[in-house]
Every structure is written in C-alpha cells, then in structure tokens.
Amino acid sequence: MRVKLTLEYDGTAFRGWAAQPGERTVEAVLREALGDVFPRWDSLAVAGRTDTGVHALANVASVEVDGGPQVERIAEALNTSLPDDAAVVDAAAAERAFHARFSAQSRSYRYRIWRSRIRSPFEHRRSWWFPRPLDVPTLDAAARVLVGEHDFRAFTPTETQHDVFVRVIESARWVEDGDVLAFEITADSFLRHMVRALVGTMVDGIDVAPLLAGRPRAEAGQTAPPWGLYLVEVAY
C-alpha cells in the first residue's frame, strides 16, 4: 500500500531532512519509526528536503508499506516511535503513482521575523530576531516583483547541484502580525537556500529586480538564518 504522510517538526535539533551518517535528521528518525511499525517498507520520498534548523508545518512524504496497522492508525503508531520534536499529523492511502516530490504542484514557505526591540525566549529558534526598523511597503513591493517565471541563481549557493535555476513564483507577500513580520511565498519548487537568500536580500535593501535575470550570487544579499523558515504547505 502506498501511503501519504503529512509531517510537522521543529527543525532546531535536526541536521535537516536528508539522512546523513552519524547525524540526527528527520529522515533518519522517520526511517527508524517505519521500521518499528511495519514489517516491510520501501520507496520513501519527501516533498521538501528542508535544511538544518528549518521547520515544517506540513511536509509530505510518500512510502510503500506492507503489513502493520490499518491506515487510520498509522499516524498514531508512527508517533509512538517518533521523538517529541517530530510528528505525523495525517496518514492516508494514496494512488500507486503518487510520489511526494514529483507529484507536487507547488510548495509554500513562510519566513518569520521578530521585530520587537526586546528579544523573546519563546521566539528563540522560531524566528529571526531583527530589532532594527524595516520598511514594510518597500519589502512588499519587492515581493511582488518576484511573481512569475525568473532565473533565481542569484539566490542559491554558487556551489550547487542544481542544473536549472528557473522557477515559477505563484505568489509572494509580506504580512504583519504584531511584532512578527512574515514573508510568504508559493512556487512550483525552490532552489537550495532560495527563500532565505530572498529574505536576506530584501532586508538588506537590495533591489531584487535586476537579480532575477540570472545574476551571480555575490550581487544578492545575506542568507537569512534557517530558524525563521517554515515549510507550510505542499499542494497536489
């Protein structure tokens, strides 16, 4: 049976999604839980390979399982084996052709900035503490420029495994909520560090428009820290 798993996790103590020898990763703890629950499983795939420190509210994985609990009990069973900072929030039977990564139509991320002059222990590792003034209308105007099809190589590390740098942005905006300023973006897919580099560049006050024609990484701004970033939705 092919199963679609929706996961949320606090990325603080994980070295990202992808399994790495000797490192604690989300994939590693999920693999361990799958082994505890199912006699046989295979073909684990994920929609978003989040980096070290990045959180997820609704990342999606697909896996082929045999034996084990009925589908309505899979989430509960896996959660008995997963650590406290990761959980399967939903499990559902999927079509045989479903693939968490390749079937995805879009992914949505949110980047949170804590703007208060006073740091918050509750926002520590949940947002980027940035107590200096930010021009929100200018930031939002920059976000609107991102919508459409562009070459984003200025917003990913120079040393990269990507061959294609063009991505299609469906929507991008900044949202104010008290002391939190959030950047929300939806695209077909993302380059490594792309959202964080976009945030850092906009916060640095650099004009993003000329960079969308495939300019080098050195012309863009800083890469915002990972702990403000959340994968919030994968659409199929």
Coordinates of N, CA, C and O in Angstrom, one line a residue, residues 71-217:
V71 N -4.7 1.9 7.8 CA -4.2 3.3 7.5 C -4.7 4.3 8.5 O -4.0 5.3 8.8
E72 N -5.9 4.1 9.1 CA -6.4 5.1 10.1 C -5.6 5.1 11.4 O -5.7 6.0 12.2
R73 N -4.8 4.1 11.6 CA -4.0 4.0 12.8 C -2.5 4.3 12.6 O -1.7 4.2 13.5
I74 N -2.1 4.5 11.3 CA -0.7 4.7 11.0 C -0.1 5.9 11.7 O 1.0 5.8 12.3
A75 N -0.7 7.0 11.7 CA -0.1 8.2 12.3 C 0.1 8.0 13.8 O 1.2 8.3 14.3
E76 N -0.9 7.4 14.5 CA -0.7 7.2 15.9 C 0.4 6.2 16.2 O 1.2 6.4 17.1
A77 N 0.5 5.2 15.3 CA 1.5 4.1 15.5 C 2.9 4.7 15.3 O 3.9 4.5 16.1
L78 N 3.1 5.5 14.2 CA 4.4 6.1 14.0 C 4.8 7.1 15.1 O 6.0 7.2 15.5
N79 N 3.8 7.8 15.6 CA 4.1 8.8 16.6 C 4.6 8.2 17.9 O 5.2 8.9 18.7
T80 N 4.2 7.0 18.2 CA 4.7 6.3 19.4 C 6.2 6.1 19.3 O 6.9 5.9 20.3
S81 N 6.7 6.0 18.1 CA 8.2 5.8 17.9 C 9.0 7.0 17.5 O 10.2 7.1 17.7
L82 N 8.3 8.1 17.0 CA 9.0 9.3 16.7 C 9.3 10.1 17.9 O 8.6 10.0 18.9
P83 N 10.4 10.9 17.9 CA 10.7 11.8 19.0 C 9.7 12.9 19.2 O 8.9 13.2 18.3
D84 N 9.8 13.6 20.3 CA 8.9 14.7 20.6 C 8.9 15.8 19.6 O 7.9 16.6 19.6
D85 N 10.0 16.0 18.9 CA 10.1 17.2 18.0 C 9.7 16.9 16.6 O 10.0 17.6 15.7
A86 N 9.0 15.7 16.4 CA 8.5 15.4 15.0 C 7.3 14.5 15.2 O 7.1 13.8 16.2
A87 N 6.3 14.7 14.3 CA 5.1 14.0 14.4 C 4.4 13.8 13.0 O 4.6 14.7 12.1
V88 N 3.8 12.7 12.8 CA 2.9 12.5 11.6 C 1.5 13.0 12.0 O 0.9 12.5 12.9
V89 N 1.1 14.1 11.3 CA -0.2 14.6 11.7 C -1.4 14.1 10.9 O -2.5 14.2 11.2
D90 N -1.0 13.4 9.8 CA -2.1 12.7 9.0 C -1.4 11.6 8.1 O -0.3 11.7 7.7
A91 N -2.1 10.5 8.0 CA -1.7 9.4 7.1 C -2.9 9.0 6.3 O -4.0 8.8 6.8
A92 N -2.7 8.8 5.0 CA -3.8 8.5 4.1 C -3.3 7.6 3.0 O -2.2 7.7 2.5
A93 N -4.2 6.7 2.5 CA -3.9 5.8 1.4 C -3.8 6.7 0.1 O -4.5 7.6 0.0
A94 N -2.8 6.4 -0.7 CA -2.6 7.2 -1.9 C -2.6 6.3 -3.1 O -2.4 5.0 -3.1
E95 N -2.8 6.9 -4.3 CA -2.7 6.2 -5.6 C -1.3 5.6 -5.8 O -0.3 6.1 -5.3
R96 N -1.3 4.5 -6.5 CA 0.0 3.8 -6.7 C 1.1 4.8 -7.3 O 2.3 4.7 -7.0
A97 N 0.6 5.7 -8.2 CA 1.5 6.6 -8.9 C 1.9 7.8 -8.1 O 2.8 8.6 -8.5
F98 N 1.3 7.9 -6.9 CA 1.6 9.1 -6.1 C 3.1 9.1 -5.6 O 3.6 8.1 -5.1
H99 N 3.8 10.3 -5.8 CA 5.1 10.5 -5.3 C 5.2 11.8 -4.6 O 4.8 12.8 -5.2
A100 N 5.6 11.9 -3.4 CA 5.6 13.1 -2.6 C 6.3 14.2 -3.3 O 5.8 15.4 -3.3
R101 N 7.4 14.0 -4.0 CA 8.2 15.0 -4.6 C 7.7 15.3 -6.0 O 7.4 16.5 -6.3
F102 N 7.6 14.3 -6.8 CA 7.3 14.5 -8.3 C 5.8 14.8 -8.6 O 5.5 15.4 -9.6
S103 N 4.9 14.4 -7.6 CA 3.5 14.7 -7.8 C 3.1 16.1 -7.3 O 2.1 16.6 -7.6
A104 N 4.0 16.8 -6.6 CA 3.7 18.1 -6.0 C 3.6 19.1 -7.1 O 4.4 19.2 -8.0
Q105 N 2.5 20.0 -7.0 CA 2.3 21.1 -7.9 C 3.0 22.4 -7.4 O 3.4 23.2 -8.2
S106 N 3.0 22.5 -6.1 CA 3.6 23.7 -5.5 C 4.0 23.5 -4.1 O 3.4 22.6 -3.4
R107 N 4.8 24.4 -3.6 CA 5.2 24.3 -2.2 C 5.2 25.8 -1.6 O 5.5 26.7 -2.4
S108 N 4.8 25.9 -0.4 CA 4.6 27.2 0.2 C 5.5 27.3 1.5 O 5.5 26.4 2.3
Y109 N 6.2 28.4 1.6 CA 7.1 28.6 2.8 C 6.7 29.9 3.4 O 6.2 30.8 2.8
R110 N 7.0 30.0 4.7 CA 6.8 31.2 5.5 C 8.1 31.5 6.2 O 8.7 30.6 6.8
Y111 N 8.6 32.8 6.2 CA 9.7 33.2 6.9 C 9.3 34.2 7.9 O 8.8 35.3 7.6
R112 N 9.6 34.0 9.2 CA 9.1 34.8 10.3 C 10.3 35.7 10.9 O 11.4 35.2 11.2
I113 N 10.0 37.0 11.0 CA 11.0 37.9 11.6 C 10.3 38.5 12.8 O 9.2 39.0 12.8
W114 N 11.1 38.5 13.9 CA 10.6 39.0 15.2 C 11.2 40.4 15.3 O 12.4 40.6 15.4
R115 N 10.3 41.5 15.3 CA 10.8 42.8 15.2 C 10.9 43.6 16.5 O 11.4 44.7 16.5
S116 N 10.4 43.0 17.6 CA 10.5 43.7 18.8 C 11.9 44.1 19.2 O 12.9 43.4 18.9
R117 N 12.1 45.2 19.9 CA 13.4 45.6 20.4 C 13.8 44.7 21.5 O 15.0 44.6 21.9
I118 N 12.9 44.0 22.1 CA 13.2 43.0 23.2 C 13.1 41.6 22.7 O 12.1 41.2 22.1
R119 N 14.2 40.9 22.9 CA 14.2 39.5 22.4 C 13.2 38.7 23.2 O 12.9 38.9 24.4
S120 N 12.7 37.6 22.6 CA 11.7 36.8 23.2 C 12.3 35.3 23.3 O 12.7 34.8 22.3
P121 N 12.3 34.8 24.5 CA 12.7 33.4 24.7 C 11.8 32.4 23.9 O 12.2 31.3 23.5
F122 N 10.5 32.8 23.7 CA 9.6 31.9 23.0 C 9.8 32.0 21.5 O 9.4 31.1 20.8
E123 N 10.4 33.0 21.0 CA 10.7 33.2 19.6 C 12.1 32.7 19.3 O 12.5 32.6 18.1
H124 N 12.9 32.4 20.3 CA 14.3 31.9 20.0 C 14.2 30.6 19.2 O 13.5 29.6 19.5
R125 N 15.0 30.6 18.1 CA 15.0 29.4 17.2 C 13.6 29.2 16.5 O 13.4 28.2 15.9
R126 N 12.7 30.2 16.6 CA 11.4 30.1 15.9 C 11.3 31.3 14.9 O 10.4 31.3 14.1
S127 N 12.2 32.3 15.0 CA 12.1 33.4 14.1 C 13.5 34.1 14.1 O 14.3 33.8 14.9
W128 N 13.7 35.0 13.2 CA 14.9 35.8 13.1 C 14.7 37.1 13.9 O 13.8 37.9 13.5
W129 N 15.4 37.3 15.0 CA 15.2 38.5 15.8 C 16.0 39.6 15.0 O 17.2 39.6 14.9
F130 N 15.2 40.6 14.6 CA 15.7 41.7 13.8 C 15.1 43.0 14.4 O 14.1 43.5 13.9
P131 N 15.7 43.6 15.4 CA 15.1 44.8 16.1 C 15.2 46.1 15.4 O 14.7 47.1 15.8
R132 N 15.9 46.1 14.2 CA 16.1 47.4 13.5 C 14.9 47.6 12.6 O 14.2 46.7 12.2
P133 N 14.6 48.9 12.3 CA 13.4 49.3 11.5 C 13.5 48.6 10.1 O 14.5 48.5 9.5
L134 N 12.3 48.2 9.7 CA 12.1 47.7 8.3 C 11.0 48.4 7.6 O 10.0 48.7 8.2
D135 N 11.2 48.7 6.3 CA 10.3 49.5 5.5 C 9.3 48.4 4.9 O 9.7 47.9 3.8
V136 N 8.2 48.2 5.5 CA 7.3 47.1 5.0 C 6.8 47.4 3.6 O 6.7 46.4 2.8
P137 N 6.3 48.6 3.3 CA 5.8 48.8 1.9 C 6.9 48.5 0.9 O 6.6 47.9 -0.2
T138 N 8.1 48.9 1.1 CA 9.2 48.6 0.2 C 9.5 47.1 0.1 O 9.7 46.6 -1.0
L139 N 9.4 46.4 1.2 CA 9.6 44.9 1.2 C 8.5 44.3 0.4 O 8.7 43.4 -0.4
D140 N 7.2 44.7 0.6 CA 6.1 44.1 -0.1 C 6.2 44.4 -1.6 O 5.8 43.5 -2.4
A141 N 6.6 45.6 -2.0 CA 6.8 45.9 -3.4 C 7.9 45.0 -4.0 O 7.7 44.5 -5.2
A142 N 8.9 44.7 -3.3 CA 10.0 43.8 -3.8 C 9.4 42.4 -3.9 O 9.7 41.7 -4.9
A143 N 8.6 42.0 -3.0 CA 8.0 40.6 -3.1 C 7.1 40.5 -4.3 O 7.1 39.4 -5.0
R144 N 6.4 41.5 -4.7 CA 5.5 41.5 -5.9 C 6.3 41.3 -7.2 O 5.9 40.7 -8.1
V145 N 7.5 41.8 -7.2 CA 8.4 41.7 -8.3 C 8.8 40.2 -8.6 O 9.0 39.8 -9.7
L146 N 8.8 39.4 -7.5 CA 9.2 38.0 -7.6 C 8.2 37.2 -8.4 O 8.6 36.1 -8.9
V147 N 7.0 37.6 -8.4 CA 5.9 36.7 -9.0 C 6.2 36.6 -10.5 O 6.5 37.5 -11.3
G148 N 6.0 35.3 -11.0 CA 6.3 35.0 -12.4 C 7.4 34.0 -12.6 O 7.9 33.4 -11.6
E149 N 7.9 33.9 -13.8 CA 9.0 33.0 -14.1 C 10.3 33.7 -14.2 O 10.4 34.7 -15.0
H150 N 11.3 33.3 -13.4 CA 12.6 34.0 -13.3 C 13.7 33.1 -13.1 O 13.5 31.9 -12.7
D151 N 14.9 33.5 -13.4 CA 16.1 32.8 -13.1 C 16.7 33.2 -11.7 O 17.1 34.4 -11.5
F152 N 16.7 32.3 -10.8 CA 17.0 32.6 -9.4 C 18.4 32.2 -8.9 O 18.6 32.0 -7.7
R153 N 19.3 32.1 -9.9 CA 20.7 31.6 -9.5 C 21.4 32.6 -8.5 O 22.3 32.2 -7.8
A154 N 20.9 33.9 -8.5 CA 21.5 34.8 -7.5 C 21.1 34.5 -6.1 O 21.7 35.0 -5.1
F155 N 20.2 33.6 -5.9 CA 19.6 33.3 -4.6 C 19.9 31.8 -4.1 O 19.1 31.3 -3.3
T156 N 20.9 31.2 -4.6 CA 21.3 29.9 -4.2 C 22.8 29.8 -4.2 O 23.5 30.6 -4.9
P157 N 23.4 29.0 -3.4 CA 24.9 29.0 -3.3 C 25.5 28.7 -4.6 O 25.0 28.0 -5.5
T158 N 26.7 29.3 -4.9 CA 27.4 29.2 -6.1 C 27.7 27.7 -6.4 O 27.6 27.2 -7.5
E159 N 28.2 27.1 -5.3 CA 28.5 25.6 -5.4 C 27.1 24.9 -5.2 O 26.7 24.8 -4.1
T160 N 26.6 24.4 -6.3 CA 25.3 23.8 -6.2 C 25.1 22.6 -7.2 O 25.9 22.5 -8.1
Q161 N 24.2 21.7 -6.8 CA 23.9 20.6 -7.7 C 22.8 20.9 -8.7 O 22.4 20.1 -9.5
H162 N 22.2 22.1 -8.6 CA 21.1 22.5 -9.5 C 21.7 22.7 -10.9 O 22.7 23.3 -11.1
D163 N 20.9 22.2 -11.9 CA 21.3 22.5 -13.3 C 20.3 23.5 -13.9 O 20.7 24.2 -14.8
V164 N 19.1 23.6 -13.4 CA 18.1 24.6 -13.9 C 17.8 25.5 -12.7 O 17.5 25.1 -11.6
F165 N 17.9 26.8 -13.0 CA 17.7 27.8 -12.0 C 16.4 28.6 -12.2 O 16.1 29.5 -11.3
V166 N 15.6 28.3 -13.2 CA 14.3 29.0 -13.4 C 13.3 28.4 -12.5 O 13.1 27.1 -12.5
R167 N 12.5 29.2 -11.8 CA 11.4 28.8 -11.0 C 10.2 29.7 -11.3 O 10.4 30.9 -11.7
V168 N 9.0 29.2 -11.1 CA 7.8 30.0 -11.3 C 7.2 30.3 -9.9 O 6.8 29.4 -9.2
I169 N 7.1 31.6 -9.6 CA 6.6 32.0 -8.3 C 5.1 32.3 -8.5 O 4.7 33.2 -9.3
E170 N 4.2 31.7 -7.8 CA 2.8 31.9 -7.9 C 2.4 33.1 -7.0 O 1.5 33.9 -7.5
S171 N 2.9 33.3 -5.9 CA 2.6 34.4 -5.0 C 3.7 34.7 -4.1 O 4.5 33.8 -3.7
A172 N 3.8 35.9 -3.7 CA 4.8 36.3 -2.7 C 4.4 37.6 -2.0 O 3.9 38.5 -2.7
R173 N 4.5 37.7 -0.7 CA 4.0 38.9 0.0 C 4.6 38.9 1.4 O 5.1 37.9 1.9
W174 N 4.6 40.1 2.1 CA 4.9 40.2 3.4 C 3.6 40.5 4.2 O 2.8 41.2 3.8
V175 N 3.5 39.9 5.4 CA 2.3 40.0 6.3 C 2.8 40.4 7.7 O 3.7 39.8 8.3
E176 N 2.1 41.5 8.2 CA 2.4 42.0 9.5 C 1.4 41.4 10.5 O 0.2 41.3 10.3
D177 N 1.9 40.9 11.7 CA 1.0 40.4 12.7 C 1.7 40.8 14.1 O 2.5 40.0 14.6
G178 N 1.4 42.0 14.6 CA 2.1 42.5 15.8 C 3.6 42.6 15.6 O 4.0 43.3 14.6
D179 N 4.3 42.0 16.4 CA 5.8 42.1 16.4 C 6.4 41.1 15.3 O 7.6 41.1 15.1
V180 N 5.5 40.3 14.7 CA 6.0 39.4 13.7 C 5.8 39.9 12.3 O 4.6 40.4 12.0
L181 N 6.8 39.9 11.5 CA 6.7 40.2 10.1 C 7.0 39.0 9.3 O 8.1 38.4 9.5
A182 N 6.1 38.5 8.5 CA 6.3 37.2 7.8 C 6.3 37.4 6.3 O 5.5 38.1 5.7
F183 N 7.3 36.7 5.7 CA 7.3 36.6 4.2 C 6.7 35.3 3.8 O 7.2 34.2 4.3
E184 N 5.7 35.3 2.9 CA 5.0 34.1 2.5 C 5.2 34.0 1.0 O 5.0 34.9 0.2
I185 N 5.6 32.8 0.5 CA 5.9 32.6 -0.9 C 5.5 31.2 -1.3 O 5.7 30.2 -0.6
T186 N 4.9 31.1 -2.5 CA 4.5 29.8 -3.1 C 5.1 29.7 -4.5 O 5.0 30.7 -5.3
A187 N 5.7 28.6 -4.8 CA 6.3 28.3 -6.1 C 6.2 26.9 -6.5 O 5.9 26.0 -5.7
D188 N 6.5 26.6 -7.8 CA 6.5 25.2 -8.2 C 7.5 24.4 -7.5 O 7.3 23.3 -7.1
S189 N 8.7 25.0 -7.3 CA 9.7 24.4 -6.5 C 10.8 25.4 -6.1 O 10.7 26.6 -6.6
F190 N 11.7 25.1 -5.3 CA 12.7 26.1 -4.8 C 14.1 25.5 -4.9 O 14.4 24.3 -4.8
L191 N 15.0 26.5 -5.1 CA 16.4 26.1 -5.0 C 16.9 26.1 -3.6 O 16.2 26.6 -2.7
R192 N 18.0 25.5 -3.4 CA 18.6 25.4 -2.0 C 18.9 26.8 -1.5 O 19.5 27.7 -2.2
H193 N 18.4 27.1 -0.3 CA 18.6 28.4 0.4 C 17.9 29.6 -0.3 O 18.0 30.7 0.1
M194 N 17.0 29.3 -1.3 CA 16.4 30.3 -2.1 C 15.6 31.3 -1.2 O 15.7 32.5 -1.4
V195 N 14.7 30.8 -0.4 CA 13.8 31.7 0.4 C 14.6 32.5 1.3 O 14.4 33.7 1.5
R196 N 15.6 31.9 2.0 CA 16.4 32.6 3.0 C 17.2 33.7 2.3 O 17.4 34.8 2.8
A197 N 17.7 33.4 1.1 CA 18.5 34.4 0.4 C 17.6 35.5 -0.1 O 18.0 36.7 -0.1
L198 N 16.4 35.2 -0.5 CA 15.5 36.3 -0.9 C 15.2 37.2 0.3 O 15.2 38.4 0.2
V199 N 14.9 36.6 1.4 CA 14.6 37.4 2.6 C 15.8 38.3 3.0 O 15.7 39.5 3.2
G200 N 17.0 37.7 3.0 CA 18.2 38.4 3.4 C 18.4 39.6 2.4 O 18.8 40.7 2.8
T201 N 18.2 39.3 1.1 CA 18.5 40.4 0.1 C 17.5 41.5 0.3 O 17.8 42.7 0.2
M202 N 16.2 41.2 0.5 CA 15.2 42.2 0.7 C 15.4 43.0 2.0 O 15.3 44.3 2.0
V203 N 15.8 42.3 3.1 CA 16.1 43.0 4.3 C 17.3 43.9 4.2 O 17.4 45.0 4.8
D204 N 18.2 43.5 3.4 CA 19.4 44.3 3.1 C 19.2 45.5 2.3 O 20.0 46.4 2.1
G205 N 18.0 45.6 1.7 CA 17.6 46.8 0.9 C 18.1 46.7 -0.5 O 18.2 47.8 -1.2
I206 N 18.5 45.6 -1.0 CA 19.0 45.4 -2.3 C 17.8 45.2 -3.3 O 16.9 44.4 -3.0
D207 N 17.9 45.8 -4.4 CA 16.8 45.7 -5.4 C 16.9 44.3 -6.0 O 17.9 43.9 -6.6
V208 N 15.8 43.6 -5.9 CA 15.8 42.2 -6.4 C 15.6 42.1 -7.9 O 15.9 41.1 -8.5
A209 N 14.9 43.1 -8.5 CA 14.5 43.0 -9.9 C 15.7 42.7 -10.8 O 15.5 41.8 -11.7
P210 N 16.8 43.4 -10.8 CA 17.9 43.1 -11.7 C 18.5 41.7 -11.5 O 19.1 41.2 -12.4
L211 N 18.3 41.2 -10.3 CA 18.9 39.9 -9.9 C 18.2 38.7 -10.5 O 18.7 37.6 -10.6
L212 N 16.9 39.0 -11.0 CA 16.1 37.9 -11.5 C 16.4 37.5 -12.9 O 15.7 36.7 -13.5
A213 N 17.5 38.0 -13.5 CA 17.9 37.6 -14.8 C 19.1 36.7 -14.8 O 19.9 36.7 -15.7
G214 N 19.3 36.0 -13.6 CA 20.4 35.1 -13.6 C 21.7 35.7 -13.1 O 22.8 35.2 -13.6
R215 N 21.7 36.7 -12.3 CA 22.9 37.4 -11.9 C 23.6 36.5 -10.9 O 23.0 35.5 -10.3
P216 N 24.9 36.7 -10.6 CA 25.7 35.8 -9.7 C 25.3 36.0 -8.3 O 24.8 37.1 -7.9
R217 N 25.5 35.0 -7.5 CA 25.1 35.1 -6.0 C 25.8 36.2 -5.3 O 25.1 36.8 -4.4

